[in-house]
Amino acid sequence: PVKINQSHDNIARSSTTFKHTTYKKREYNTRIHTAMGNLVAKLRTKGKPKRSASIKTHRSSKSGDDQQSENTFKLLLLGAGESGKTTILKQMRFLHGEPLSSKELEKFKSVVRSNVITAIRKLMSLLSLLGLEGELSDNEKEAFKQLTEEFSKMDFRATINVHEKIMLEYWRAIQTLWSSEVMMQVWQQRAACNVIDGHKLFLDNISRIASSDYSPTSGDILLARERTYKEKRHVHHVDGANFEFYDVGGQRGARREWIKSFNRNVDAVIFVVALSEYDQMLNESRRTNRMVESIELFKSVCNNAAFANKPVMLFLNKKDVFADKIVSSDIGAQPPFRDYTGRPGNFDDGVDYFVKKFMDCLFNPENHERFAHVTNATDPSNMLFVLNSTRWIVMRENIESSFGRGVF
């Protein structure tokens, strides 16, 4: 059976046949020490290698204006929209970056309040589509009417600040509607309107978010959704090494920017997938399943010449939402996944199924070192996995460049 890394205490590394072997931290360190021991044994039995045997953080590589320092790791974050790519960078900032400035906190305050408006609008549209307005109480109907009238005046291109103003004026009506039994029925069918699952926290805490002294918590910031349009570069210094992350927009309209990132000669690709979106459709194309879109993207990325022989870290994100959703939304009931033969509602069977779907995309599995990590969007151990996996990848590359393959 396929074993996937599902906790911060494990580091999962796949073999060329993608039969996962899960390592605990102690075993992982033992593996590195064993590799170093093999290196020393090679030195003793074969003498000095033709190339330097020193283990650097990164082999120096210069091509035109693109120069990589010996202490820099370049990592490219890819994936469809709303998969959780930017959340990984927020975690990195919290763990290893500068504290957020007052200006940045103010921005996230507005983003969170805007997310409330986006969520309730989508849920109200679904409520109407399901024909449940008649089941609302009088107070709930009044709240629904108020919000409907206000939203009808709002330009679809309204800015975050406009959303924030509406939220502050009508938050009590939103609270009344959200707390209704009818809305809880709508929430169970939220996949039909693509509302972000994590924004339930915002709706549950709307009075706190609407207060005059509100300051976003780290949890709020991790869940806040702001679309990425252009490539963003983030650099963090960790234990004497620089980690360069390149984050790009995942929506179809933003993917034209990806070609710039493909030419950066990165050390590894982090491909992020939202496990929970197997029963949802794209915002850009209501006939396209989100998981199918992610699988196709993964196929195009892994088999692109720019990433030949590059390690790929597959992040199967939002495992908490996935575990909750599969209880009531059967994987096999979704048209693209009717070949699912696992147990209905079983977390491990579901994860194994989707991992195989992604690995079947590789035309030449021998060309890729594959790491798989099952996680949720706000788990800080994500960065531990990224840092440890990246160091392992680069250390192994340097050893093998000096002694050839087969050291490990």
GROMACS .gro file of C-alpha atoms in nm:
model
  408
    1PRO     CA    1   0.000   0.000   0.000
    2VAL     CA    2   0.105   0.359  -0.062
    3LYS     CA    3   0.215   0.536   0.255
    4ILE     CA    4   0.194   0.914   0.264
    5ASN     CA    5   0.349   1.156   0.511
    6GLN     CA    6   0.059   1.289   0.716
    7SER     CA    7   0.224   1.443   1.020
    8HIS     CA    8   0.496   1.686   1.115
    9ASP     CA    9   0.690   1.400   1.273
   10ASN     CA   10   0.744   1.225   0.941
   11ILE     CA   11   0.923   1.297   0.617
   12ALA     CA   12   0.797   1.097   0.322
   13ARG     CA   13   1.022   1.015   0.035
   14SER     CA   14   0.906   0.815  -0.265
   15SER     CA   15   1.103   0.561  -0.461
   16THR     CA   16   1.114   0.557  -0.839
   17THR     CA   17   0.808   0.331  -0.839
   18PHE     CA   18   0.635   0.572  -0.602
   19LYS     CA   19   0.599   0.319  -0.324
   20HIS     CA   20   0.628   0.559  -0.036
   21THR     CA   21   0.860   0.496   0.253
   22THR     CA   22   0.782   0.707   0.558
   23TYR     CA   23   1.072   0.819   0.778
   24LYS     CA   24   1.051   0.950   1.131
   25LYS     CA   25   1.290   1.233   1.217
   26ARG     CA   26   1.539   1.002   1.388
   27GLU     CA   27   1.536   0.762   1.094
   28TYR     CA   28   1.571   1.051   0.852
   29ASN     CA   29   1.879   1.177   1.034
   30THR     CA   30   2.018   0.823   1.042
   31ARG     CA   31   1.976   0.803   0.667
   32ILE     CA   32   2.175   1.124   0.622
   33HIS     CA   33   2.448   1.002   0.857
   34THR     CA   34   2.461   0.673   0.669
   35ALA     CA   35   2.499   0.862   0.343
   36MET     CA   36   2.784   1.061   0.491
   37GLY     CA   37   2.940   0.739   0.612
   38ASN     CA   38   2.916   0.597   0.260
   39LEU     CA   39   3.086   0.909   0.132
   40VAL     CA   40   3.374   0.865   0.378
   41ALA     CA   41   3.402   0.498   0.283
   42LYS     CA   42   3.429   0.597  -0.082
   43LEU     CA   43   3.708   0.838   0.003
   44ARG     CA   44   3.899   0.569   0.189
   45THR     CA   45   3.861   0.301  -0.076
   46LYS     CA   46   3.881   0.502  -0.394
   47GLY     CA   47   4.094   0.799  -0.296
   48LYS     CA   48   4.005   1.153  -0.376
   49PRO     CA   49   3.731   1.205  -0.629
   50LYS     CA   50   3.791   1.390  -0.951
   51ARG     CA   51   3.553   1.661  -0.837
   52SER     CA   52   3.553   1.831  -0.501
   53ALA     CA   53   3.408   1.621  -0.221
   54SER     CA   54   3.307   1.917  -0.008
   55ILE     CA   55   2.936   1.922   0.063
   56LYS     CA   56   2.807   2.267  -0.028
   57THR     CA   57   2.461   2.398   0.021
   58HIS     CA   58   2.426   2.437  -0.352
   59ARG     CA   59   2.649   2.379  -0.651
   60SER     CA   60   2.736   2.716  -0.795
   61SER     CA   61   2.569   2.765  -1.129
   62LYS     CA   62   2.580   3.076  -1.345
   63SER     CA   63   2.394   3.130  -1.668
   64GLY     CA   64   2.373   3.483  -1.809
   65ASP     CA   65   2.222   3.716  -1.550
   66ASP     CA   66   2.081   3.426  -1.351
   67GLN     CA   67   2.340   3.353  -1.081
   68GLN     CA   68   2.279   3.114  -0.796
   69SER     CA   69   2.486   3.156  -0.483
   70GLU     CA   70   2.623   2.853  -0.307
   71ASN     CA   71   2.389   2.912  -0.012
   72THR     CA   72   2.064   2.961  -0.202
   73PHE     CA   73   1.778   2.723  -0.269
   74LYS     CA   74   1.530   2.823  -0.539
   75LEU     CA   75   1.181   2.679  -0.501
   76LEU     CA   76   0.889   2.731  -0.737
   77LEU     CA   77   0.532   2.711  -0.602
   78LEU     CA   78   0.278   2.591  -0.857
   79GLY     CA   79  -0.082   2.473  -0.848
   80ALA     CA   80  -0.435   2.574  -0.941
   81GLY     CA   81  -0.609   2.871  -0.781
   82GLU     CA   82  -0.711   2.847  -0.414
   83SER     CA   83  -0.497   2.538  -0.355
   84GLY     CA   84  -0.301   2.699  -0.070
   85LYS     CA   85   0.029   2.805  -0.231
   86THR     CA   86   0.045   3.150  -0.073
   87THR     CA   87  -0.046   3.007   0.267
   88ILE     CA   88   0.280   2.814   0.264
   89LEU     CA   89   0.468   3.142   0.221
   90LYS     CA   90   0.274   3.301   0.504
   91GLN     CA   91   0.385   3.016   0.727
   92MET     CA   92   0.745   3.075   0.622
   93ARG     CA   93   0.709   3.444   0.707
   94PHE     CA   94   0.570   3.367   1.052
   95LEU     CA   95   0.845   3.116   1.128
   96HIS     CA   96   1.151   3.277   0.971
   97GLY     CA   97   1.065   3.623   0.845
   98GLU     CA   98   1.015   3.972   0.980
   99PRO     CA   99   0.701   4.044   1.186
  100LEU     CA  100   0.415   4.194   0.989
  101SER     CA  101   0.418   4.572   0.978
  102SER     CA  102   0.119   4.779   1.091
  103LYS     CA  103   0.051   4.856   0.724
  104GLU     CA  104   0.041   4.486   0.638
  105LEU     CA  105  -0.190   4.414   0.931
  106GLU     CA  106  -0.426   4.685   0.811
  107LYS     CA  107  -0.427   4.529   0.466
  108PHE     CA  108  -0.512   4.185   0.604
  109LYS     CA  109  -0.786   4.338   0.817
  110SER     CA  110  -0.951   4.464   0.497
  111VAL     CA  111  -0.890   4.134   0.315
  112VAL     CA  112  -1.054   3.929   0.593
  113ARG     CA  113  -1.359   4.156   0.597
  114SER     CA  114  -1.380   4.138   0.219
  115ASN     CA  115  -1.363   3.758   0.238
  116VAL     CA  116  -1.672   3.765   0.463
  117ILE     CA  117  -1.869   3.946   0.193
  118THR     CA  118  -1.750   3.710  -0.080
  119ALA     CA  119  -1.846   3.405   0.128
  120ILE     CA  120  -2.194   3.523   0.227
  121ARG     CA  121  -2.275   3.635  -0.129
  122LYS     CA  122  -2.191   3.292  -0.267
  123LEU     CA  123  -2.394   3.119   0.004
  124MET     CA  124  -2.693   3.347  -0.053
  125SER     CA  125  -2.687   3.272  -0.425
  126LEU     CA  126  -2.685   2.900  -0.349
  127LEU     CA  127  -2.966   2.943  -0.096
  128SER     CA  128  -3.181   3.105  -0.366
  129LEU     CA  129  -3.084   2.840  -0.621
  130LEU     CA  130  -3.196   2.568  -0.379
  131GLY     CA  131  -3.528   2.747  -0.327
  132LEU     CA  132  -3.490   2.773   0.050
  133GLU     CA  133  -3.583   3.139   0.103
  134GLY     CA  134  -3.931   3.042   0.215
  135GLU     CA  135  -3.789   2.843   0.507
  136LEU     CA  136  -3.621   3.148   0.664
  137SER     CA  137  -3.777   3.309   0.971
  138ASP     CA  138  -3.911   3.666   0.947
  139ASN     CA  139  -3.591   3.815   1.092
  140GLU     CA  140  -3.378   3.602   0.861
  141LYS     CA  141  -3.589   3.704   0.560
  142GLU     CA  142  -3.539   4.070   0.649
  143ALA     CA  143  -3.163   4.017   0.675
  144PHE     CA  144  -3.164   3.833   0.343
  145LYS     CA  145  -3.359   4.118   0.180
  146GLN     CA  146  -3.126   4.386   0.317
  147LEU     CA  147  -2.816   4.211   0.196
  148THR     CA  148  -2.966   4.125  -0.144
  149GLU     CA  149  -3.053   4.490  -0.204
  150GLU     CA  150  -2.708   4.609  -0.102
  151PHE     CA  151  -2.528   4.349  -0.311
  152SER     CA  152  -2.740   4.436  -0.617
  153LYS     CA  153  -2.596   4.789  -0.608
  154MET     CA  154  -2.239   4.666  -0.585
  155ASP     CA  155  -2.022   4.665  -0.895
  156PHE     CA  156  -1.880   4.319  -0.964
  157ARG     CA  157  -1.537   4.486  -0.979
  158ALA     CA  158  -1.580   4.637  -0.634
  159THR     CA  159  -1.256   4.679  -0.442
  160ILE     CA  160  -1.163   4.520  -0.112
  161ASN     CA  161  -1.228   4.852   0.061
  162VAL     CA  162  -1.583   4.864  -0.075
  163HIS     CA  163  -1.643   4.512   0.054
  164GLU     CA  164  -1.504   4.610   0.393
  165LYS     CA  165  -1.738   4.911   0.419
  166ILE     CA  166  -2.042   4.695   0.341
  167MET     CA  167  -1.934   4.431   0.589
  168LEU     CA  168  -1.900   4.686   0.870
  169GLU     CA  169  -2.242   4.831   0.795
  170TYR     CA  170  -2.432   4.505   0.756
  171TRP     CA  171  -2.244   4.257   0.974
  172ARG     CA  172  -2.542   4.202   1.204
  173ALA     CA  173  -2.761   4.103   0.909
  174ILE     CA  174  -2.487   3.865   0.794
  175GLN     CA  175  -2.467   3.718   1.144
  176THR     CA  176  -2.845   3.667   1.158
  177LEU     CA  177  -2.848   3.490   0.824
  178TRP     CA  178  -2.537   3.282   0.892
  179SER     CA  179  -2.672   3.152   1.224
  180SER     CA  180  -2.996   3.026   1.067
  181GLU     CA  181  -3.071   2.657   1.033
  182VAL     CA  182  -3.140   2.711   0.663
  183MET     CA  183  -2.788   2.844   0.606
  184MET     CA  184  -2.645   2.538   0.776
  185GLN     CA  185  -2.827   2.326   0.515
  186VAL     CA  186  -2.677   2.543   0.244
  187TRP     CA  187  -2.331   2.505   0.397
  188GLN     CA  188  -2.351   2.127   0.361
  189GLN     CA  189  -2.381   2.182  -0.015
  190ARG     CA  190  -2.116   2.455  -0.035
  191ALA     CA  191  -1.917   2.269  -0.302
  192ALA     CA  192  -2.177   2.390  -0.551
  193CYS     CA  193  -2.082   2.755  -0.497
  194ASN     CA  194  -1.704   2.722  -0.438
  195VAL     CA  195  -1.702   2.907  -0.108
  196ILE     CA  196  -1.369   2.868   0.069
  197ASP     CA  197  -1.412   2.619   0.353
  198GLY     CA  198  -1.181   2.803   0.591
  199HIS     CA  199  -1.392   3.116   0.573
  200LYS     CA  200  -1.644   2.950   0.799
  201LEU     CA  201  -1.415   3.071   1.077
  202PHE     CA  202  -1.467   3.430   0.964
  203LEU     CA  203  -1.845   3.392   0.956
  204ASP     CA  204  -1.843   3.224   1.297
  205ASN     CA  205  -1.641   3.516   1.438
  206ILE     CA  206  -1.804   3.802   1.254
  207SER     CA  207  -1.863   4.016   1.564
  208ARG     CA  208  -1.492   3.999   1.650
  209ILE     CA  209  -1.393   4.082   1.294
  210ALA     CA  210  -1.636   4.375   1.279
  211SER     CA  211  -1.519   4.530   1.606
  212SER     CA  212  -1.339   4.865   1.594
  213ASP     CA  213  -1.030   4.725   1.769
  214TYR     CA  214  -1.005   4.416   1.548
  215SER     CA  215  -0.653   4.306   1.464
  216PRO     CA  216  -0.610   3.991   1.250
  217THR     CA  217  -0.468   3.688   1.431
  218SER     CA  218  -0.209   3.464   1.266
  219GLY     CA  219  -0.490   3.217   1.201
  220ASP     CA  220  -0.696   3.487   1.029
  221ILE     CA  221  -0.401   3.583   0.812
  222LEU     CA  222  -0.332   3.225   0.707
  223LEU     CA  223  -0.695   3.183   0.602
  224ALA     CA  224  -0.728   3.523   0.434
  225ARG     CA  225  -0.768   3.488   0.058
  226GLU     CA  226  -0.615   3.742  -0.178
  227ARG     CA  227  -0.566   3.641  -0.539
  228THR     CA  228  -0.210   3.628  -0.676
  229TYR     CA  229  -0.186   3.780  -1.023
  230LYS     CA  230   0.185   3.811  -1.095
  231GLU     CA  231   0.494   3.627  -0.984
  232LYS     CA  232   0.611   3.720  -0.635
  233ARG     CA  233   0.956   3.647  -0.497
  234HIS     CA  234   1.004   3.580  -0.127
  235VAL     CA  235   1.346   3.529   0.031
  236HIS     CA  236   1.403   3.390   0.381
  237HIS     CA  237   1.731   3.327   0.559
  238VAL     CA  238   1.726   3.003   0.759
  239ASP     CA  239   2.026   2.847   0.935
  240GLY     CA  240   2.282   3.009   0.707
  241ALA     CA  241   2.095   2.941   0.383
  242ASN     CA  242   1.872   3.157   0.167
  243PHE     CA  243   1.543   3.006   0.053
  244GLU     CA  244   1.403   3.181  -0.254
  245PHE     CA  245   1.036   3.109  -0.317
  246TYR     CA  246   0.859   3.206  -0.638
  247ASP     CA  247   0.480   3.225  -0.605
  248VAL     CA  248   0.258   3.258  -0.913
  249GLY     CA  249  -0.115   3.291  -0.966
  250GLY     CA  250  -0.301   2.965  -1.019
  251GLN     CA  251  -0.610   3.082  -1.208
  252ARG     CA  252  -0.616   3.015  -1.580
  253GLY     CA  253  -0.580   3.383  -1.663
  254ALA     CA  254  -0.265   3.410  -1.452
  255ARG     CA  255  -0.083   3.111  -1.597
  256ARG     CA  256   0.062   3.304  -1.888
  257GLU     CA  257   0.306   3.439  -1.629
  258TRP     CA  258   0.431   3.089  -1.550
  259ILE     CA  259   0.673   3.081  -1.843
  260LYS     CA  260   0.894   3.339  -1.670
  261SER     CA  261   0.919   3.114  -1.365
  262PHE     CA  262   0.995   2.808  -1.578
  263ASN     CA  263   1.319   2.972  -1.687
  264ARG     CA  264   1.459   3.033  -1.337
  265ASN     CA  265   1.655   2.708  -1.303
  266VAL     CA  266   1.493   2.625  -0.971
  267ASP     CA  267   1.616   2.350  -0.739
  268ALA     CA  268   1.274   2.197  -0.684
  269VAL     CA  269   0.905   2.244  -0.756
  270ILE     CA  270   0.639   2.250  -0.486
  271PHE     CA  271   0.308   2.156  -0.646
  272VAL     CA  272   0.008   2.226  -0.423
  273VAL     CA  273  -0.327   2.050  -0.460
  274ALA     CA  274  -0.643   2.099  -0.258
  275LEU     CA  275  -0.754   1.743  -0.174
  276SER     CA  276  -1.097   1.870  -0.078
  277GLU     CA  277  -1.181   2.003  -0.425
  278TYR     CA  278  -1.253   1.668  -0.588
  279ASP     CA  279  -1.626   1.756  -0.602
  280GLN     CA  280  -1.593   2.122  -0.704
  281MET     CA  281  -1.580   2.304  -1.037
  282LEU     CA  282  -1.351   2.584  -1.150
  283ASN     CA  283  -1.470   2.941  -1.111
  284GLU     CA  284  -1.334   3.005  -1.461
  285SER     CA  285  -1.504   2.702  -1.618
  286ARG     CA  286  -1.807   2.562  -1.442
  287ARG     CA  287  -1.784   2.237  -1.638
  288THR     CA  288  -1.428   2.156  -1.534
  289ASN     CA  289  -1.365   1.962  -1.214
  290ARG     CA  290  -1.099   2.128  -0.997
  291MET     CA  291  -0.914   1.808  -0.918
  292VAL     CA  292  -0.905   1.713  -1.285
  293GLU     CA  293  -0.761   2.056  -1.361
  294SER     CA  294  -0.490   2.007  -1.097
  295ILE     CA  295  -0.399   1.664  -1.234
  296GLU     CA  296  -0.365   1.804  -1.586
  297LEU     CA  297  -0.154   2.092  -1.460
  298PHE     CA  298   0.070   1.853  -1.271
  299LYS     CA  299   0.116   1.648  -1.586
  300SER     CA  300   0.216   1.952  -1.791
  301VAL     CA  301   0.457   2.078  -1.523
  302CYS     CA  302   0.633   1.749  -1.446
  303ASN     CA  303   0.681   1.664  -1.811
  304ASN     CA  304   0.801   2.010  -1.910
  305ALA     CA  305   1.162   2.015  -2.030
  306ALA     CA  306   1.239   2.299  -1.786
  307PHE     CA  307   1.191   2.059  -1.495
  308ALA     CA  308   1.363   1.751  -1.630
  309ASN     CA  309   1.543   1.578  -1.341
  310LYS     CA  310   1.404   1.832  -1.095
  311PRO     CA  311   1.258   1.706  -0.766
  312VAL     CA  312   0.885   1.758  -0.722
  313MET     CA  313   0.723   1.801  -0.380
  314LEU     CA  314   0.353   1.721  -0.403
  315PHE     CA  315   0.153   1.895  -0.131
  316LEU     CA  316  -0.188   1.733  -0.088
  317ASN     CA  317  -0.343   2.019   0.103
  318LYS     CA  318  -0.659   2.069   0.312
  319LYS     CA  319  -0.664   1.717   0.452
  320ASP     CA  320  -0.889   1.830   0.738
  321VAL     CA  321  -1.155   1.954   0.497
  322PHE     CA  322  -1.113   1.640   0.285
  323ALA     CA  323  -1.164   1.411   0.586
  324ASP     CA  324  -1.484   1.595   0.678
  325LYS     CA  325  -1.618   1.611   0.324
  326ILE     CA  326  -1.574   1.248   0.215
  327VAL     CA  327  -1.821   1.137   0.482
  328SER     CA  328  -2.108   1.298   0.288
  329SER     CA  329  -1.960   1.342  -0.061
  330ASP     CA  330  -1.850   1.010  -0.210
  331ILE     CA  331  -1.542   1.026  -0.435
  332GLY     CA  332  -1.680   0.755  -0.664
  333ALA     CA  333  -2.001   0.952  -0.717
  334GLN     CA  334  -1.809   1.226  -0.899
  335PRO     CA  335  -1.817   1.167  -1.279
  336PRO     CA  336  -1.439   1.198  -1.333
  337PHE     CA  337  -1.362   0.951  -1.052
  338ARG     CA  338  -1.605   0.667  -1.109
  339ASP     CA  339  -1.309   0.430  -1.121
  340TYR     CA  340  -1.258   0.478  -0.746
  341THR     CA  341  -1.277   0.138  -0.578
  342GLY     CA  342  -1.176   0.236  -0.225
  343ARG     CA  343  -1.401   0.233   0.077
  344PRO     CA  344  -1.655   0.519   0.078
  345GLY     CA  345  -1.564   0.780   0.336
  346ASN     CA  346  -1.221   0.626   0.405
  347PHE     CA  347  -0.945   0.886   0.435
  348ASP     CA  348  -0.647   0.661   0.353
  349ASP     CA  349  -0.814   0.499   0.053
  350GLY     CA  350  -0.908   0.840  -0.081
  351VAL     CA  351  -0.557   0.980  -0.040
  352ASP     CA  352  -0.397   0.673  -0.201
  353TYR     CA  353  -0.635   0.701  -0.494
  354PHE     CA  354  -0.550   1.062  -0.568
  355VAL     CA  355  -0.176   1.013  -0.518
  356LYS     CA  356  -0.184   0.741  -0.784
  357LYS     CA  357  -0.377   0.973  -1.015
  358PHE     CA  358  -0.097   1.227  -0.990
  359MET     CA  359   0.187   0.979  -1.024
  360ASP     CA  360   0.029   0.825  -1.333
  361CYS     CA  361   0.093   1.163  -1.499
  362LEU     CA  362   0.470   1.108  -1.512
  363PHE     CA  363   0.578   0.995  -1.858
  364ASN     CA  364   0.923   0.904  -1.728
  365PRO     CA  365   0.913   0.845  -1.349
  366GLU     CA  366   1.290   0.785  -1.342
  367ASN     CA  367   1.346   1.156  -1.415
  368HIS     CA  368   1.187   1.279  -1.093
  369GLU     CA  369   1.255   1.250  -0.724
  370ARG     CA  370   0.909   1.266  -0.570
  371PHE     CA  371   0.809   1.376  -0.223
  372ALA     CA  372   0.448   1.364  -0.104
  373HIS     CA  373   0.309   1.548   0.195
  374VAL     CA  374  -0.050   1.536   0.317
  375THR     CA  375  -0.130   1.845   0.519
  376ASN     CA  376  -0.378   2.117   0.603
  377ALA     CA  377  -0.348   2.481   0.510
  378THR     CA  378  -0.251   2.616   0.852
  379ASP     CA  379  -0.010   2.345   0.972
  380PRO     CA  380   0.329   2.509   1.050
  381SER     CA  381   0.506   2.175   0.997
  382ASN     CA  382   0.471   2.237   0.623
  383MET     CA  383   0.786   2.445   0.633
  384LEU     CA  384   0.977   2.182   0.831
  385PHE     CA  385   0.895   1.938   0.553
  386VAL     CA  386   1.003   2.182   0.280
  387LEU     CA  387   1.330   2.277   0.447
  388ASN     CA  388   1.431   1.921   0.537
  389SER     CA  389   1.333   1.781   0.198
  390THR     CA  390   1.519   2.056   0.012
  391ARG     CA  391   1.834   2.009   0.215
  392TRP     CA  392   1.820   1.635   0.158
  393ILE     CA  393   1.776   1.684  -0.218
  394VAL     CA  394   2.068   1.924  -0.254
  395MET     CA  395   2.300   1.731  -0.023
  396ARG     CA  396   2.236   1.414  -0.220
  397GLU     CA  397   2.294   1.596  -0.550
  398ASN     CA  398   2.631   1.723  -0.430
  399ILE     CA  399   2.743   1.381  -0.308
  400GLU     CA  400   2.635   1.213  -0.630
  401SER     CA  401   2.800   1.483  -0.842
  402SER     CA  402   3.127   1.397  -0.670
  403PHE     CA  403   3.099   1.019  -0.648
  404GLY     CA  404   2.835   0.925  -0.900
  405ARG     CA  405   2.498   0.764  -0.845
  406GLY     CA  406   2.472   0.467  -0.615
  407VAL     CA  407   2.619   0.631  -0.303
  408PHE     CA  408   2.278   0.610  -0.133
   0.00000   0.00000   0.00000
